[in-house]
mmCIF file of C-alpha atoms in Angstrom:
data_model
loop_
_atom_site.group_PDB
_atom_site.id
_atom_site.type_symbol
_atom_site.label_atom_id
_atom_site.label_comp_id
_atom_site.label_asym_id
_atom_site.label_seq_id
_atom_site.Cartn_x
_atom_site.Cartn_y
_atom_site.Cartn_z
ATOM 1 C CA MET A 1 208.972 44.371 104.993
ATOM 2 C CA SER A 2 209.114 47.415 107.160
ATOM 3 C CA PRO A 3 208.470 50.962 105.398
ATOM 4 C CA CYS A 4 212.130 52.075 105.730
ATOM 5 C CA GLY A 5 213.448 48.518 104.031
ATOM 6 C CA CYS A 6 214.486 47.507 107.925
ATOM 7 C CA TRP A 7 213.352 44.144 109.675
ATOM 8 C CA GLY A 8 212.497 43.389 112.909
ATOM 9 C CA LEU A 9 211.970 47.403 113.916
ATOM 10 C CA PRO A 10 208.538 48.218 115.834
ATOM 11 C CA VAL A 11 205.958 50.501 113.961
ATOM 12 C CA VAL A 12 206.528 53.281 116.988
ATOM 13 C CA LEU A 13 210.401 53.207 116.231
ATOM 14 C CA LEU A 14 209.974 53.170 112.356
ATOM 15 C CA ALA A 15 208.304 56.586 112.899
ATOM 16 C CA LEU A 16 210.787 57.728 115.099
ATOM 17 C CA LEU A 17 213.718 56.536 113.107
ATOM 18 C CA CYS A 18 214.356 56.274 109.750
ATOM 19 C CA CYS A 19 217.092 53.910 108.237
ATOM 20 C CA PRO A 20 219.877 55.404 106.471
ATOM 21 C CA GLY A 21 219.326 56.165 102.906
ATOM 22 C CA SER A 22 215.593 55.315 102.989
ATOM 23 C CA CYS A 23 213.809 57.801 104.650
ATOM 24 C CA GLU A 24 213.873 61.381 104.207
ATOM 25 C CA THR A 25 214.255 63.645 107.140
ATOM 26 C CA ALA A 26 211.130 66.364 107.808
ATOM 27 C CA PHE A 27 212.389 69.962 107.075
ATOM 28 C CA GLU A 28 212.172 72.077 109.972
ATOM 29 C CA VAL A 29 210.866 75.743 110.184
ATOM 30 C CA TYR A 30 212.435 78.598 112.386
ATOM 31 C CA VAL A 31 211.166 81.833 113.543
ATOM 32 C CA GLN A 32 213.048 84.742 115.268
ATOM 33 C CA SER A 33 211.985 88.274 116.645
ATOM 34 C CA GLU A 34 213.816 91.255 117.386
ATOM 35 C CA VAL A 35 211.741 91.296 120.377
ATOM 36 C CA LEU A 36 208.852 88.879 122.209
ATOM 37 C CA THR A 37 207.259 91.637 124.328
ATOM 38 C CA VAL A 38 206.403 94.808 121.973
ATOM 39 C CA GLU A 39 204.618 98.607 122.670
ATOM 40 C CA SER A 40 201.723 98.960 121.048
ATOM 41 C CA GLY A 41 202.111 100.667 117.794
ATOM 42 C CA MET A 42 205.846 99.633 117.553
ATOM 43 C CA THR A 43 207.540 98.554 114.378
ATOM 44 C CA TRP A 44 210.263 95.307 114.515
ATOM 45 C CA LYS A 45 211.664 92.777 112.063
ATOM 46 C CA VAL A 46 210.934 89.182 112.101
ATOM 47 C CA ASN A 47 212.866 86.085 110.028
ATOM 48 C CA CYS A 48 211.409 83.050 108.837
ATOM 49 C CA SER A 49 214.057 80.291 107.810
ATOM 50 C CA THR A 50 214.310 76.604 107.062
ATOM 51 C CA ASN A 51 216.729 74.225 106.814
ATOM 52 C CA CYS A 52 215.133 73.206 103.409
ATOM 53 C CA THR A 53 217.618 73.665 100.345
ATOM 54 C CA GLU A 54 214.941 74.349 98.187
ATOM 55 C CA PRO A 55 211.517 75.305 99.287
ATOM 56 C CA GLU A 56 208.534 75.647 97.094
ATOM 57 C CA MET A 57 207.035 78.567 98.879
ATOM 58 C CA GLY A 58 207.506 80.290 102.345
ATOM 59 C CA GLY A 59 206.357 83.388 104.347
ATOM 60 C CA LEU A 60 204.744 84.824 107.149
ATOM 61 C CA GLU A 61 201.022 84.718 108.261
ATOM 62 C CA THR A 62 199.746 87.271 110.459
ATOM 63 C CA SER A 63 197.367 89.649 110.801
ATOM 64 C CA LEU A 64 199.553 92.556 111.520
ATOM 65 C CA THR A 65 200.792 94.977 108.718
ATOM 66 C CA LYS A 66 204.193 93.377 107.284
ATOM 67 C CA ASN A 67 206.423 94.239 104.511
ATOM 68 C CA LEU A 68 208.975 91.985 102.846
ATOM 69 C CA LEU A 69 212.557 93.352 103.598
ATOM 70 C CA ASP A 70 214.713 90.791 102.025
ATOM 71 C CA GLU A 71 214.490 87.091 101.170
ATOM 72 C CA GLN A 72 217.107 84.392 99.983
ATOM 73 C CA ALA A 73 216.191 80.723 98.952
ATOM 74 C CA GLN A 74 215.866 79.713 102.546
ATOM 75 C CA TRP A 75 214.964 82.874 104.599
ATOM 76 C CA LYS A 76 212.483 85.938 104.323
ATOM 77 C CA GLN A 77 212.813 88.918 106.436
ATOM 78 C CA PHE A 78 209.566 90.957 107.238
ATOM 79 C CA LEU A 79 209.081 94.515 108.908
ATOM 80 C CA VAL A 80 205.805 94.224 111.100
ATOM 81 C CA SER A 81 203.808 96.983 112.847
ATOM 82 C CA ASN A 82 200.430 98.159 114.019
ATOM 83 C CA VAL A 83 200.233 95.322 117.060
ATOM 84 C CA SER A 84 197.406 96.264 119.775
ATOM 85 C CA GLN A 85 197.123 93.336 121.392
ATOM 86 C CA ASP A 86 199.112 89.505 122.387
ATOM 87 C CA ILE A 87 199.342 88.034 118.704
ATOM 88 C CA ASP A 88 201.007 84.888 117.309
ATOM 89 C CA LEU A 89 203.087 84.831 114.114
ATOM 90 C CA HIS A 90 203.231 81.836 111.937
ATOM 91 C CA CYS A 91 206.497 81.059 109.865
ATOM 92 C CA TYR A 92 205.826 78.477 106.934
ATOM 93 C CA PHE A 93 207.461 76.928 104.099
ATOM 94 C CA ILE A 94 206.858 74.041 101.656
ATOM 95 C CA CYS A 95 209.229 71.770 100.876
ATOM 96 C CA SER A 96 208.726 68.785 98.461
ATOM 97 C CA GLY A 97 205.070 69.207 98.375
ATOM 98 C CA GLU A 98 205.034 68.894 102.367
ATOM 99 C CA GLN A 99 204.119 72.263 104.569
ATOM 100 C CA GLN A 100 205.981 72.845 108.135
ATOM 101 C CA LEU A 101 204.689 75.726 110.131
ATOM 102 C CA LYS A 102 206.732 77.446 113.537
ATOM 103 C CA THR A 103 204.237 79.652 115.596
ATOM 104 C CA LEU A 104 205.741 82.326 118.031
ATOM 105 C CA ASN A 105 203.971 84.462 120.496
ATOM 106 C CA ILE A 106 204.248 88.082 120.846
ATOM 107 C CA GLY A 107 202.989 89.624 124.129
ATOM 108 C CA THR A 108 202.045 93.518 124.146
ATOM 109 C CA SER A 109 202.792 95.946 126.751
ATOM 110 C CA TYR A 110 201.813 99.362 127.557
ATOM 111 C CA LEU A 111 204.929 100.384 129.327
ATOM 112 C CA LEU A 112 204.851 104.198 128.205
ATOM 113 C CA GLU A 113 201.399 105.164 128.447
ATOM 114 C CA GLN A 114 201.939 108.094 130.338
ATOM 115 C CA VAL A 115 205.154 110.784 130.299
ATOM 116 C CA LEU A 116 204.261 113.354 132.252
ATOM 117 C CA LEU A 117 205.805 116.961 132.821
ATOM 118 C CA LYS A 118 205.518 119.505 135.140
ATOM 119 C CA LEU A 119 206.826 123.401 135.612
ATOM 120 C CA GLN A 120 207.582 124.575 139.351
ATOM 121 C CA PRO A 121 206.271 127.324 139.434
ATOM 122 C CA THR A 122 204.616 127.878 136.148
ATOM 123 C CA ARG A 123 204.936 131.773 136.284
ATOM 124 C CA VAL A 124 208.388 133.076 137.244
ATOM 125 C CA ALA A 125 210.745 136.314 137.099
ATOM 126 C CA VAL A 126 213.518 136.623 134.499
ATOM 127 C CA GLY A 127 216.699 135.295 136.542
ATOM 128 C CA THR A 128 215.042 133.514 139.423
ATOM 129 C CA TRP A 129 215.028 129.662 139.179
ATOM 130 C CA PHE A 130 212.546 127.018 138.304
ATOM 131 C CA THR A 131 212.279 123.281 138.174
ATOM 132 C CA ILE A 132 211.439 120.988 135.136
ATOM 133 C CA GLU A 133 210.412 117.598 136.190
ATOM 134 C CA CYS A 134 209.543 114.543 134.157
ATOM 135 C CA ARG A 135 207.563 111.323 135.530
ATOM 136 C CA VAL A 136 207.104 108.311 134.436
ATOM 137 C CA PRO A 137 204.721 105.957 136.293
ATOM 138 C CA ALA A 138 206.579 102.148 137.359
ATOM 139 C CA VAL A 139 207.586 100.555 134.471
ATOM 140 C CA GLU A 140 209.356 96.931 133.907
ATOM 141 C CA ALA A 141 210.353 94.535 131.548
ATOM 142 C CA PHE A 142 212.949 96.912 130.119
ATOM 143 C CA GLU A 143 216.738 96.889 129.485
ATOM 144 C CA SER A 144 216.726 100.776 129.697
ATOM 145 C CA LEU A 145 214.821 103.927 130.018
ATOM 146 C CA THR A 146 216.203 107.520 129.114
ATOM 147 C CA LEU A 147 214.195 110.450 130.203
ATOM 148 C CA ILE A 148 215.240 113.650 127.971
ATOM 149 C CA LEU A 149 214.104 117.256 129.128
ATOM 150 C CA LEU A 150 213.539 119.721 126.031
ATOM 151 C CA ARG A 151 213.189 123.241 125.450
ATOM 152 C CA GLY A 152 211.647 123.241 121.839
ATOM 153 C CA LYS A 153 214.601 120.889 120.182
ATOM 154 C CA GLU A 154 216.874 121.693 122.767
ATOM 155 C CA THR A 155 218.395 119.240 125.150
ATOM 156 C CA LEU A 156 218.555 120.620 128.692
ATOM 157 C CA HIS A 157 219.297 117.421 130.608
ATOM 158 C CA ARG A 158 219.229 113.264 130.224
ATOM 159 C CA LYS A 159 218.954 110.741 132.853
ATOM 160 C CA THR A 160 218.934 107.016 132.064
ATOM 161 C CA PHE A 161 217.495 104.284 134.291
ATOM 162 C CA GLU A 162 219.371 100.973 134.155
ATOM 163 C CA LYS A 163 216.916 97.497 134.168
ATOM 164 C CA THR A 164 215.954 96.848 137.944
ATOM 165 C CA PRO A 165 214.823 93.392 139.349
ATOM 166 C CA GLY A 166 211.093 94.893 139.706
ATOM 167 C CA PRO A 167 209.013 97.945 138.601
ATOM 168 C CA GLN A 168 210.186 101.670 139.535
ATOM 169 C CA GLU A 169 209.173 104.966 138.542
ATOM 170 C CA ALA A 170 211.400 106.830 136.832
ATOM 171 C CA VAL A 171 211.759 110.792 137.763
ATOM 172 C CA ALA A 172 214.305 113.247 136.454
ATOM 173 C CA THR A 173 214.382 116.659 137.694
ATOM 174 C CA TYR A 174 216.232 119.661 135.942
ATOM 175 C CA GLN A 175 216.738 123.447 137.620
ATOM 176 C CA ARG A 176 217.233 126.358 135.107
ATOM 177 C CA LEU A 177 217.674 130.371 135.390
ATOM 178 C CA ALA A 178 214.340 131.850 133.464
ATOM 179 C CA HIS A 179 215.436 133.707 130.634
ATOM 180 C CA ARG A 180 213.157 136.272 129.037
ATOM 181 C CA ASN A 181 212.754 133.959 125.474
ATOM 182 C CA ASP A 182 211.798 131.006 127.773
ATOM 183 C CA SER A 183 208.010 131.866 127.374
ATOM 184 C CA HIS A 184 208.670 131.724 123.384
ATOM 185 C CA HIS A 185 209.437 128.018 123.682
ATOM 186 C CA ASN A 186 207.548 125.001 124.890
ATOM 187 C CA PHE A 187 209.000 122.237 127.521
ATOM 188 C CA SER A 188 208.344 118.642 127.032
ATOM 189 C CA CYS A 189 210.023 115.369 128.208
ATOM 190 C CA ARG A 190 210.748 112.560 125.414
ATOM 191 C CA ALA A 191 210.985 108.695 126.970
ATOM 192 C CA GLU A 192 213.168 106.471 125.317
ATOM 193 C CA LEU A 193 212.384 103.083 126.141
ATOM 194 C CA SER A 194 214.665 99.763 125.116
ATOM 195 C CA LEU A 195 213.179 96.338 126.023
ATOM 196 C CA HIS A 196 215.925 94.043 124.993
ATOM 197 C CA SER A 197 219.496 94.367 124.600
ATOM 198 C CA HIS A 198 220.048 92.784 121.517
ATOM 199 C CA SER A 199 217.542 95.002 119.460
ATOM 200 C CA ARG A 200 218.168 98.442 118.630
ATOM 201 C CA GLU A 201 214.314 99.005 118.550
ATOM 202 C CA VAL A 202 213.597 102.246 120.523
ATOM 203 C CA ILE A 203 210.274 102.818 122.334
ATOM 204 C CA PHE A 204 209.237 106.541 122.450
ATOM 205 C CA ARG A 205 206.796 108.794 123.789
ATOM 206 C CA ILE A 206 206.892 112.607 124.432
ATOM 207 C CA SER A 207 204.947 114.590 127.127
ATOM 208 C CA GLU A 208 202.348 117.303 126.580
ATOM 209 C CA PRO A 209 204.073 120.511 126.013
ATOM 210 C CA ARG A 210 204.135 123.125 128.695
ATOM 211 C CA MET A 211 204.568 126.629 128.379
ATOM 212 C CA LEU A 212 206.498 128.687 131.178
ATOM 213 C CA ASP A 213 205.156 132.288 131.783
ATOM 214 C CA VAL A 214 208.180 134.748 132.196
ATOM 215 C CA TYR A 215 207.998 138.154 133.441
ATOM 216 C CA GLY A 216 210.126 141.077 134.416
ATOM 217 C CA GLY A 217 213.704 142.108 132.788
ATOM 218 C CA GLU A 218 212.155 145.032 130.327
ATOM 219 C CA THR A 219 214.781 147.344 129.213
ATOM 220 C CA GLU A 220 214.615 151.294 130.224
ATOM 221 C CA ALA A 221 213.842 151.673 126.947
ATOM 222 C CA GLN A 222 210.977 149.389 126.885
ATOM 223 C CA ARG A 223 209.541 150.825 130.346
ATOM 224 C CA GLY A 224 209.822 154.164 128.725
#
């Protein structure tokens, strides 16, 4: 008699098709990641789950830093971080003494290596115009990119770029009249990048701060 208790079935078919009520169906393991491409240093969530109703053990195997956020019998959610290169994530579960493994490759991108800020000119008189320019060299594979021009913690201007078919350079400019106390604040640019519409994870990078040299505008008492 065949292993499944059925007569006349070829061995190959018996390996694929079990007779009803005789052979146990192999359980499955699933892995879901918030993103498939991450920025170096990014933190994101990974879910490992199974259709086995009572797994004996399960988890996530990776060389990255991981923290268990939540779990139930058939799933576990992890917070993963410290990625620096492409890597495989392995979700596993053991059910009735049998282990199943599911692997997912996560690619690493370096989309925000440079956020460049320029003040033009760098020395101005009170009440004259100057330009703040923020530039991010050609980036691709993003859902949206927002450039925020800052004076200290104050937002002066923001510009959002939507996804395009190919790489694009992002530039945001803002003109402002120089105030006397502008010389007491750093100007900077914060770039916020969303890789996928289904993820709330945002990658950000801030430019090197720049100072503006402002002269003039003294009162008569100060001149005396």
